């Protein structure tokens, strides 16, 4: 699925959108040199209990961007449950990144051993996936 915004074509990640919440942690990390416009990989924790997978992830996004929304997509076509933390912002090089906590739950009939989580800039760039062991 694609659409456009002021920065051009938006490409939505694979999978279906699921309910989530996000908040800025008001915490900035800095690097000594500007990184390329490729998003940083997220940090994630995952727990499975009584048929529910609960995920808490932290995404790091260029501090100069005004992030109004982070949406989570679940791709159930992969062997490993795969989640995309999607936002829209121009591609920029940056050395300072704001941290955003993204929380979501999803019903799964079986406990996965691991999940994979990506940060996806809908303009479209994606981070390397982070594999996370699911705890009980």
JSON list of C-alpha atoms in Angstrom, two decimals:
[
{"chain": "A", "resi": 1, "resn": "UNK", "atom": "CA", "xyz": [0.00, 0.00, 0.00]},
{"chain": "A", "resi": 2, "resn": "UNK", "atom": "CA", "xyz": [1.33, 3.47, -0.86]},
{"chain": "A", "resi": 3, "resn": "UNK", "atom": "CA", "xyz": [0.20, 7.05, -0.52]},
{"chain": "A", "resi": 4, "resn": "UNK", "atom": "CA", "xyz": [1.95, 10.43, -0.43]},
{"chain": "A", "resi": 5, "resn": "UNK", "atom": "CA", "xyz": [2.78, 13.19, 2.00]},
{"chain": "A", "resi": 6, "resn": "UNK", "atom": "CA", "xyz": [4.83, 16.40, 1.81]},
{"chain": "A", "resi": 7, "resn": "UNK", "atom": "CA", "xyz": [8.07, 14.42, 1.58]},
{"chain": "A", "resi": 8, "resn": "UNK", "atom": "CA", "xyz": [6.89, 12.09, -1.21]},
{"chain": "A", "resi": 9, "resn": "UNK", "atom": "CA", "xyz": [5.66, 8.53, -1.50]},
{"chain": "A", "resi": 10, "resn": "UNK", "atom": "CA", "xyz": [4.86, 6.68, 1.72]},
{"chain": "A", "resi": 11, "resn": "UNK", "atom": "CA", "xyz": [5.26, 2.92, 1.65]},
{"chain": "A", "resi": 12, "resn": "UNK", "atom": "CA", "xyz": [3.48, 1.12, 4.47]},
{"chain": "A", "resi": 13, "resn": "UNK", "atom": "CA", "xyz": [5.29, -1.90, 5.94]},
{"chain": "A", "resi": 14, "resn": "UNK", "atom": "CA", "xyz": [4.05, -5.42, 5.30]},
{"chain": "A", "resi": 15, "resn": "UNK", "atom": "CA", "xyz": [1.43, -6.89, 7.60]},
{"chain": "A", "resi": 16, "resn": "UNK", "atom": "CA", "xyz": [-1.54, -5.44, 9.41]},
{"chain": "A", "resi": 17, "resn": "UNK", "atom": "CA", "xyz": [-1.68, -2.47, 11.76]},
{"chain": "A", "resi": 18, "resn": "UNK", "atom": "CA", "xyz": [-2.18, -3.41, 15.41]},
{"chain": "A", "resi": 19, "resn": "UNK", "atom": "CA", "xyz": [-3.12, -1.36, 18.45]},
{"chain": "A", "resi": 20, "resn": "UNK", "atom": "CA", "xyz": [-0.20, 0.29, 20.24]},
{"chain": "A", "resi": 21, "resn": "UNK", "atom": "CA", "xyz": [0.82, 3.27, 22.32]},
{"chain": "A", "resi": 22, "resn": "UNK", "atom": "CA", "xyz": [3.95, 5.38, 22.26]},
{"chain": "A", "resi": 23, "resn": "UNK", "atom": "CA", "xyz": [5.53, 8.13, 24.30]},
{"chain": "A", "resi": 24, "resn": "UNK", "atom": "CA", "xyz": [8.67, 10.22, 24.08]},
{"chain": "A", "resi": 25, "resn": "UNK", "atom": "CA", "xyz": [11.07, 9.30, 26.87]},
{"chain": "A", "resi": 26, "resn": "UNK", "atom": "CA", "xyz": [12.60, 12.81, 26.65]},
{"chain": "A", "resi": 27, "resn": "UNK", "atom": "CA", "xyz": [16.02, 11.18, 26.53]},
{"chain": "A", "resi": 28, "resn": "UNK", "atom": "CA", "xyz": [18.55, 11.97, 23.81]},
{"chain": "A", "resi": 29, "resn": "UNK", "atom": "CA", "xyz": [21.51, 9.83, 22.77]},
{"chain": "A", "resi": 30, "resn": "UNK", "atom": "CA", "xyz": [24.39, 11.43, 20.88]},
{"chain": "A", "resi": 31, "resn": "UNK", "atom": "CA", "xyz": [27.04, 10.06, 18.54]},
{"chain": "A", "resi": 32, "resn": "UNK", "atom": "CA", "xyz": [30.31, 11.83, 17.74]},
{"chain": "A", "resi": 33, "resn": "UNK", "atom": "CA", "xyz": [29.56, 11.72, 14.00]},
{"chain": "A", "resi": 34, "resn": "UNK", "atom": "CA", "xyz": [26.34, 12.00, 12.05]},
{"chain": "A", "resi": 35, "resn": "UNK", "atom": "CA", "xyz": [24.83, 8.66, 11.08]},
{"chain": "A", "resi": 36, "resn": "UNK", "atom": "CA", "xyz": [23.36, 7.98, 7.65]},
{"chain": "A", "resi": 37, "resn": "UNK", "atom": "CA", "xyz": [19.63, 8.39, 7.17]},
{"chain": "A", "resi": 38, "resn": "UNK", "atom": "CA", "xyz": [19.05, 4.67, 7.84]},
{"chain": "A", "resi": 39, "resn": "UNK", "atom": "CA", "xyz": [17.03, 4.31, 11.08]},
{"chain": "A", "resi": 40, "resn": "UNK", "atom": "CA", "xyz": [18.72, 2.85, 14.15]},
{"chain": "A", "resi": 41, "resn": "UNK", "atom": "CA", "xyz": [17.58, -0.61, 15.21]},
{"chain": "A", "resi": 42, "resn": "UNK", "atom": "CA", "xyz": [15.24, -0.66, 18.23]},
{"chain": "A", "resi": 43, "resn": "UNK", "atom": "CA", "xyz": [15.70, -2.18, 21.67]},
{"chain": "A", "resi": 44, "resn": "UNK", "atom": "CA", "xyz": [12.91, -4.58, 22.60]},
{"chain": "A", "resi": 45, "resn": "UNK", "atom": "CA", "xyz": [11.64, -6.82, 25.40]},
{"chain": "A", "resi": 46, "resn": "UNK", "atom": "CA", "xyz": [8.96, -9.44, 24.90]},
{"chain": "A", "resi": 47, "resn": "UNK", "atom": "CA", "xyz": [6.90, -11.54, 27.32]},
{"chain": "A", "resi": 48, "resn": "UNK", "atom": "CA", "xyz": [4.34, -14.26, 26.63]},
{"chain": "A", "resi": 49, "resn": "UNK", "atom": "CA", "xyz": [1.66, -15.24, 29.12]},
{"chain": "A", "resi": 50, "resn": "UNK", "atom": "CA", "xyz": [-1.77, -16.87, 28.73]},
{"chain": "A", "resi": 51, "resn": "UNK", "atom": "CA", "xyz": [-1.85, -16.49, 24.95]},
{"chain": "A", "resi": 52, "resn": "UNK", "atom": "CA", "xyz": [-0.75, -12.85, 24.92]},
{"chain": "A", "resi": 53, "resn": "UNK", "atom": "CA", "xyz": [2.56, -11.51, 23.62]},
{"chain": "A", "resi": 54, "resn": "UNK", "atom": "CA", "xyz": [3.48, -8.21, 25.29]},
{"chain": "A", "resi": 55, "resn": "UNK", "atom": "CA", "xyz": [6.22, -6.11, 23.67]},
{"chain": "A", "resi": 56, "resn": "UNK", "atom": "CA", "xyz": [7.92, -2.96, 24.89]},
{"chain": "A", "resi": 57, "resn": "UNK", "atom": "CA", "xyz": [10.37, -1.42, 22.41]},
{"chain": "A", "resi": 58, "resn": "UNK", "atom": "CA", "xyz": [12.44, 1.75, 22.28]},
{"chain": "A", "resi": 59, "resn": "UNK", "atom": "CA", "xyz": [12.95, 3.47, 18.92]},
{"chain": "A", "resi": 60, "resn": "UNK", "atom": "CA", "xyz": [15.62, 6.12, 18.37]},
{"chain": "A", "resi": 61, "resn": "UNK", "atom": "CA", "xyz": [14.64, 8.87, 15.88]},
{"chain": "A", "resi": 62, "resn": "UNK", "atom": "CA", "xyz": [16.44, 12.05, 14.76]},
{"chain": "A", "resi": 63, "resn": "UNK", "atom": "CA", "xyz": [15.84, 14.59, 17.53]},
{"chain": "A", "resi": 64, "resn": "UNK", "atom": "CA", "xyz": [15.13, 17.31, 14.93]},
{"chain": "A", "resi": 65, "resn": "UNK", "atom": "CA", "xyz": [12.01, 15.47, 13.70]},
{"chain": "A", "resi": 66, "resn": "UNK", "atom": "CA", "xyz": [8.56, 16.17, 15.11]},
{"chain": "A", "resi": 67, "resn": "UNK", "atom": "CA", "xyz": [7.16, 12.66, 15.57]},
{"chain": "A", "resi": 68, "resn": "UNK", "atom": "CA", "xyz": [3.39, 12.76, 15.98]},
{"chain": "A", "resi": 69, "resn": "UNK", "atom": "CA", "xyz": [2.65, 9.08, 15.56]},
{"chain": "A", "resi": 70, "resn": "UNK", "atom": "CA", "xyz": [4.36, 5.69, 15.66]},
{"chain": "A", "resi": 71, "resn": "UNK", "atom": "CA", "xyz": [2.27, 2.83, 14.30]},
{"chain": "A", "resi": 72, "resn": "UNK", "atom": "CA", "xyz": [2.96, -0.89, 14.73]},
{"chain": "A", "resi": 73, "resn": "UNK", "atom": "CA", "xyz": [2.46, -3.43, 11.95]},
{"chain": "A", "resi": 74, "resn": "UNK", "atom": "CA", "xyz": [2.49, -7.20, 12.50]},
{"chain": "A", "resi": 75, "resn": "UNK", "atom": "CA", "xyz": [3.64, -9.44, 9.64]},
{"chain": "A", "resi": 76, "resn": "UNK", "atom": "CA", "xyz": [2.32, -12.94, 10.34]},
{"chain": "A", "resi": 77, "resn": "UNK", "atom": "CA", "xyz": [3.64, -14.36, 7.06]},
{"chain": "A", "resi": 78, "resn": "UNK", "atom": "CA", "xyz": [7.14, -14.74, 8.51]},
{"chain": "A", "resi": 79, "resn": "UNK", "atom": "CA", "xyz": [8.29, -17.80, 10.46]},
{"chain": "A", "resi": 80, "resn": "UNK", "atom": "CA", "xyz": [9.38, -15.50, 13.29]},
{"chain": "A", "resi": 81, "resn": "UNK", "atom": "CA", "xyz": [6.69, -12.97, 14.36]},
{"chain": "A", "resi": 82, "resn": "UNK", "atom": "CA", "xyz": [7.84, -9.68, 12.83]},
{"chain": "A", "resi": 83, "resn": "UNK", "atom": "CA", "xyz": [6.85, -6.18, 13.93]},
{"chain": "A", "resi": 84, "resn": "UNK", "atom": "CA", "xyz": [7.49, -2.81, 12.28]},
{"chain": "A", "resi": 85, "resn": "UNK", "atom": "CA", "xyz": [7.49, 0.42, 14.32]},
{"chain": "A", "resi": 86, "resn": "UNK", "atom": "CA", "xyz": [6.51, 2.86, 11.56]},
{"chain": "A", "resi": 87, "resn": "UNK", "atom": "CA", "xyz": [6.73, 6.66, 11.50]},
{"chain": "A", "resi": 88, "resn": "UNK", "atom": "CA", "xyz": [6.92, 9.38, 8.85]},
{"chain": "A", "resi": 89, "resn": "UNK", "atom": "CA", "xyz": [9.78, 11.89, 8.69]},
{"chain": "A", "resi": 90, "resn": "UNK", "atom": "CA", "xyz": [12.23, 13.14, 6.06]},
{"chain": "A", "resi": 91, "resn": "UNK", "atom": "CA", "xyz": [15.40, 11.10, 5.55]},
{"chain": "A", "resi": 92, "resn": "UNK", "atom": "CA", "xyz": [18.16, 12.98, 7.37]},
{"chain": "A", "resi": 93, "resn": "UNK", "atom": "CA", "xyz": [21.64, 12.35, 8.68]},
{"chain": "A", "resi": 94, "resn": "UNK", "atom": "CA", "xyz": [21.76, 12.91, 12.43]},
{"chain": "A", "resi": 95, "resn": "UNK", "atom": "CA", "xyz": [24.03, 12.58, 15.44]},
{"chain": "A", "resi": 96, "resn": "UNK", "atom": "CA", "xyz": [21.36, 13.08, 18.14]},
{"chain": "A", "resi": 97, "resn": "UNK", "atom": "CA", "xyz": [18.37, 10.80, 18.58]},
{"chain": "A", "resi": 98, "resn": "UNK", "atom": "CA", "xyz": [15.27, 11.05, 20.77]},
{"chain": "A", "resi": 99, "resn": "UNK", "atom": "CA", "xyz": [14.06, 7.82, 22.35]},
{"chain": "A", "resi": 100, "resn": "UNK", "atom": "CA", "xyz": [10.41, 6.77, 22.05]},
{"chain": "A", "resi": 101, "resn": "UNK", "atom": "CA", "xyz": [8.85, 3.88, 23.95]},
{"chain": "A", "resi": 102, "resn": "UNK", "atom": "CA", "xyz": [6.34, 1.83, 21.97]},
{"chain": "A", "resi": 103, "resn": "UNK", "atom": "CA", "xyz": [4.14, -0.74, 23.75]},
{"chain": "A", "resi": 104, "resn": "UNK", "atom": "CA", "xyz": [1.78, -3.28, 22.23]},
{"chain": "A", "resi": 105, "resn": "UNK", "atom": "CA", "xyz": [0.17, -6.65, 22.86]},
{"chain": "A", "resi": 106, "resn": "UNK", "atom": "CA", "xyz": [-1.11, -9.27, 20.47]},
{"chain": "A", "resi": 107, "resn": "UNK", "atom": "CA", "xyz": [-2.90, -12.58, 20.95]},
{"chain": "A", "resi": 108, "resn": "UNK", "atom": "CA", "xyz": [-0.87, -15.58, 19.71]},
{"chain": "A", "resi": 109, "resn": "UNK", "atom": "CA", "xyz": [-1.92, -19.20, 20.18]},
{"chain": "A", "resi": 110, "resn": "UNK", "atom": "CA", "xyz": [1.66, -20.41, 20.72]},
{"chain": "A", "resi": 111, "resn": "UNK", "atom": "CA", "xyz": [4.63, -18.82, 22.46]},
{"chain": "A", "resi": 112, "resn": "UNK", "atom": "CA", "xyz": [7.28, -17.85, 19.91]},
{"chain": "A", "resi": 113, "resn": "UNK", "atom": "CA", "xyz": [10.93, -18.40, 20.85]},
{"chain": "A", "resi": 114, "resn": "UNK", "atom": "CA", "xyz": [11.91, -15.04, 19.35]},
{"chain": "A", "resi": 115, "resn": "UNK", "atom": "CA", "xyz": [10.39, -12.01, 17.63]},
{"chain": "A", "resi": 116, "resn": "UNK", "atom": "CA", "xyz": [11.96, -9.59, 15.16]},
{"chain": "A", "resi": 117, "resn": "UNK", "atom": "CA", "xyz": [11.39, -5.84, 15.44]},
{"chain": "A", "resi": 118, "resn": "UNK", "atom": "CA", "xyz": [12.27, -3.12, 12.91]},
{"chain": "A", "resi": 119, "resn": "UNK", "atom": "CA", "xyz": [12.05, 0.67, 12.91]},
{"chain": "A", "resi": 120, "resn": "UNK", "atom": "CA", "xyz": [10.46, 1.71, 9.59]},
{"chain": "A", "resi": 121, "resn": "UNK", "atom": "CA", "xyz": [10.49, 5.26, 8.28]},
{"chain": "A", "resi": 122, "resn": "UNK", "atom": "CA", "xyz": [7.57, 5.35, 5.88]},
{"chain": "A", "resi": 123, "resn": "UNK", "atom": "CA", "xyz": [9.49, 7.50, 3.39]},
{"chain": "A", "resi": 124, "resn": "UNK", "atom": "CA", "xyz": [10.71, 4.46, 3.01]},
{"chain": "A", "resi": 125, "resn": "UNK", "atom": "CA", "xyz": [13.74, 3.37, 5.02]},
{"chain": "A", "resi": 126, "resn": "UNK", "atom": "CA", "xyz": [14.03, 0.49, 7.44]},
{"chain": "A", "resi": 127, "resn": "UNK", "atom": "CA", "xyz": [16.47, -0.46, 10.17]},
{"chain": "A", "resi": 128, "resn": "UNK", "atom": "CA", "xyz": [18.12, -3.79, 10.67]},
{"chain": "A", "resi": 129, "resn": "UNK", "atom": "CA", "xyz": [15.81, -6.09, 12.55]},
{"chain": "A", "resi": 130, "resn": "UNK", "atom": "CA", "xyz": [16.43, -6.83, 16.21]},
{"chain": "A", "resi": 131, "resn": "UNK", "atom": "CA", "xyz": [15.83, -10.40, 17.35]},
{"chain": "A", "resi": 132, "resn": "UNK", "atom": "CA", "xyz": [14.46, -10.62, 20.88]},
{"chain": "A", "resi": 133, "resn": "UNK", "atom": "CA", "xyz": [14.04, -13.77, 22.96]},
{"chain": "A", "resi": 134, "resn": "UNK", "atom": "CA", "xyz": [10.49, -14.06, 24.28]},
{"chain": "A", "resi": 135, "resn": "UNK", "atom": "CA", "xyz": [10.34, -14.56, 28.04]},
{"chain": "A", "resi": 136, "resn": "UNK", "atom": "CA", "xyz": [7.59, -16.27, 30.05]}
]
